Amino acid sequence: MEHSNEDYKDESKNIVELFKNLDKLPHNLIEALRRIQSKYGYLPPHAIKIAAKYVGVSYSQAYSVATFYHQYSLEPVGKYRILLCMGTACHLRGNDLNYEFLRTMLSIKKGKKTTEDGLFSVEVARCFGCCGLAPVVVIENPDGTRKIIGKANARVLRAVILKIKRSEGKR
Ligand code: FES
């Protein structure tokens, strides 16, 4: 879809409006990014630029912050967000294999984390604080609820994915 300059101006205005009541100070970058993420579901590059300019930091600084925190996403996330803990316990107990399994099962392209139909994204996360259940996988559902899968393995994950697909009318 083609965008005119006017579309971009409107869009930029909408983004700046998200920063209402936020002082133009560098330490407000995280809050500015949080507001963008909560409105769009991810951080579009032009929105990161606008946030950086607003709080007075460089684009590269804002980009580093955006990539550091797992709650931020640089691409649209799936309707179901699958988060795999890569803390020490989960990593050692096989979440790296679970990660590869899910990416392959869902045919996620290299360099991407979301399926082409937008139904799932597979992401790496930090420790969830329930290491006794390692390896842990969390599924964030579209209604905001979370399903925690402890002692996750390919068999269990496959069953969960197939169940979600069926509930969405997909094979
Ligand atoms: S290391 Fe995975 S939950 Fe703590």
Coordinates of C-alpha atoms and ligand atoms in Angstrom, one line a residue:
M1 CA 0.0 0.0 0.0
E2 CA 1.3 3.4 -0.9
H3 CA 1.6 6.0 1.8
S4 CA 1.6 9.8 1.1
N5 CA 3.7 12.3 3.1
E6 CA 0.4 13.3 4.8
D7 CA -0.1 9.7 6.0
Y8 CA 3.3 9.8 7.5
K9 CA 2.7 13.1 9.2
D10 CA -0.5 11.9 10.7
E11 CA 1.1 8.7 11.8
S12 CA 4.0 10.6 13.4
K13 CA 1.5 12.8 15.2
N14 CA -0.3 9.8 16.5
I15 CA 3.0 8.4 17.9
V16 CA 3.9 11.7 19.5
E17 CA 0.4 11.8 21.1
L18 CA 1.3 8.5 22.9
F19 CA 3.9 10.4 24.8
K20 CA 1.4 12.7 26.5
N21 CA 2.5 13.7 30.0
L22 CA 6.0 12.3 29.4
D23 CA 8.9 14.6 30.0
K24 CA 11.3 14.9 27.1
L25 CA 14.1 13.2 29.1
P26 CA 16.4 10.3 28.1
H27 CA 15.3 8.2 31.1
N28 CA 11.7 8.2 29.7
L29 CA 12.8 6.2 26.7
I30 CA 11.7 2.9 28.2
E31 CA 8.3 4.2 28.9
A32 CA 8.0 5.8 25.4
L33 CA 8.8 2.4 23.9
R34 CA 6.4 0.6 26.2
R35 CA 3.6 2.9 25.0
I36 CA 4.4 2.3 21.4
Q37 CA 4.6 -1.5 21.9
S38 CA 1.3 -1.5 23.8
K39 CA -0.5 0.5 21.0
Y40 CA 1.0 -1.4 17.9
G41 CA 2.0 -4.7 19.4
Y42 CA 5.6 -4.1 18.3
L43 CA 8.1 -1.3 17.7
P44 CA 8.0 -0.1 14.1
P45 CA 11.5 1.4 13.2
H46 CA 10.0 4.9 12.4
A47 CA 8.3 4.9 15.8
I48 CA 11.6 4.1 17.5
K49 CA 13.1 7.1 15.7
I50 CA 10.3 9.4 16.8
A51 CA 10.7 8.2 20.5
A52 CA 14.4 8.7 20.3
K53 CA 14.1 12.2 19.0
Y54 CA 11.4 13.0 21.6
V55 CA 13.4 12.0 24.7
G56 CA 16.7 13.2 23.2
V57 CA 18.8 10.1 22.6
S58 CA 20.3 8.8 19.3
Y59 CA 18.4 6.2 17.2
S60 CA 21.2 3.7 17.9
Q61 CA 20.8 4.1 21.6
A62 CA 17.0 3.6 21.4
Y63 CA 17.5 0.7 19.1
S64 CA 19.9 -1.0 21.5
V65 CA 17.3 -0.6 24.3
A66 CA 14.6 -2.0 22.1
T67 CA 16.6 -5.1 21.3
F68 CA 17.8 -5.6 24.9
Y69 CA 14.4 -6.2 26.5
H70 CA 12.5 -9.3 25.5
Q71 CA 9.1 -7.6 26.0
Y72 CA 9.8 -5.4 23.0
S73 CA 9.5 -6.8 19.6
L74 CA 10.9 -5.3 16.4
E75 CA 8.4 -7.1 14.2
P76 CA 4.7 -7.8 14.5
V77 CA 4.3 -10.6 17.0
G78 CA 1.9 -13.6 16.4
K79 CA -1.5 -13.9 17.8
Y80 CA 0.0 -16.5 20.1
R81 CA 3.4 -15.6 21.5
I82 CA 5.5 -18.6 22.4
L83 CA 8.3 -17.6 24.8
L84 CA 11.1 -20.0 25.6
C85 CA 13.2 -19.4 28.6
M86 CA 16.9 -19.5 27.9
G87 CA 18.1 -19.1 31.5
T88 CA 20.8 -21.5 32.5
A89 CA 18.5 -24.3 33.9
C90 CA 16.1 -24.2 30.9
H91 CA 18.9 -24.0 28.3
L92 CA 20.8 -26.9 29.9
R93 CA 17.6 -29.0 30.0
G94 CA 16.8 -28.7 26.3
N95 CA 15.0 -25.4 25.5
D96 CA 17.5 -24.8 22.7
L97 CA 16.2 -28.0 21.1
N98 CA 12.6 -27.0 21.8
Y99 CA 13.3 -23.7 20.1
E100 CA 14.6 -25.3 17.0
F101 CA 11.8 -27.8 17.0
L102 CA 9.1 -25.1 17.2
R103 CA 10.7 -23.0 14.4
T104 CA 10.9 -26.0 12.2
M105 CA 7.4 -27.3 13.0
L106 CA 6.0 -23.8 12.3
S107 CA 8.2 -23.2 9.2
I108 CA 9.5 -19.9 10.6
K109 CA 11.9 -18.3 8.1
K110 CA 15.5 -17.5 9.0
G111 CA 15.8 -14.1 10.6
K112 CA 12.1 -14.0 11.5
K113 CA 10.2 -15.0 14.6
T114 CA 6.6 -15.0 13.4
T115 CA 4.8 -17.4 11.1
E116 CA 3.7 -16.1 7.7
D117 CA 0.0 -16.4 8.7
G118 CA 0.8 -14.3 11.8
L119 CA -0.7 -17.0 14.1
F120 CA 2.5 -17.7 16.2
S121 CA 5.7 -16.1 17.1
V122 CA 8.6 -18.0 18.8
E123 CA 10.8 -16.0 21.0
V124 CA 13.6 -16.3 23.5
A125 CA 13.0 -15.0 27.0
R126 CA 14.9 -14.6 30.2
C127 CA 14.4 -16.6 33.4
F128 CA 10.7 -16.8 34.4
G129 CA 11.7 -17.6 38.0
C130 CA 10.3 -21.1 38.0
C131 CA 13.5 -22.9 37.2
G132 CA 12.4 -26.1 39.0
L133 CA 10.1 -26.7 36.0
A134 CA 12.9 -26.3 33.5
P135 CA 12.7 -26.3 30.6
V136 CA 9.9 -23.7 30.7
V137 CA 7.8 -22.5 27.7
V138 CA 5.1 -19.8 28.1
I139 CA 2.4 -19.2 25.6
E140 CA 0.7 -15.8 25.7
N141 CA -2.8 -16.1 24.4
P142 CA -4.6 -13.4 22.6
D143 CA -6.9 -12.8 25.6
G144 CA -3.8 -11.9 27.7
T145 CA -3.8 -15.2 29.6
R146 CA -0.6 -17.2 29.8
K147 CA -0.1 -20.9 29.7
I148 CA 3.0 -22.1 31.4
I149 CA 4.4 -25.4 30.2
G150 CA 7.0 -27.0 32.5
K151 CA 9.3 -29.8 31.6
A152 CA 8.6 -28.9 28.0
N153 CA 9.5 -31.3 25.2
A154 CA 8.8 -31.7 21.5
R155 CA 5.9 -34.1 22.1
V156 CA 4.1 -31.8 24.5
L157 CA 4.7 -28.7 22.4
R158 CA 3.5 -30.4 19.2
A159 CA 0.3 -31.3 21.0
V160 CA -0.3 -27.8 22.3
I161 CA 0.4 -26.2 18.8
L162 CA -1.9 -28.6 17.1
K163 CA -4.6 -27.9 19.6
I164 CA -4.3 -24.1 19.1
K165 CA -4.3 -24.6 15.3
R166 CA -7.5 -26.7 15.5
S167 CA -9.2 -24.1 17.7
E168 CA -8.3 -21.5 15.0
G169 CA -9.7 -23.7 12.3
K170 CA -6.3 -24.5 10.8
R171 CA -4.8 -27.9 10.2
Ligands
FES1 S1 16.1 -20.7 34.0 FE1 14.2 -21.0 33.0 S2 12.7 -20.4 34.4 FE2 14.6 -20.0 35.4

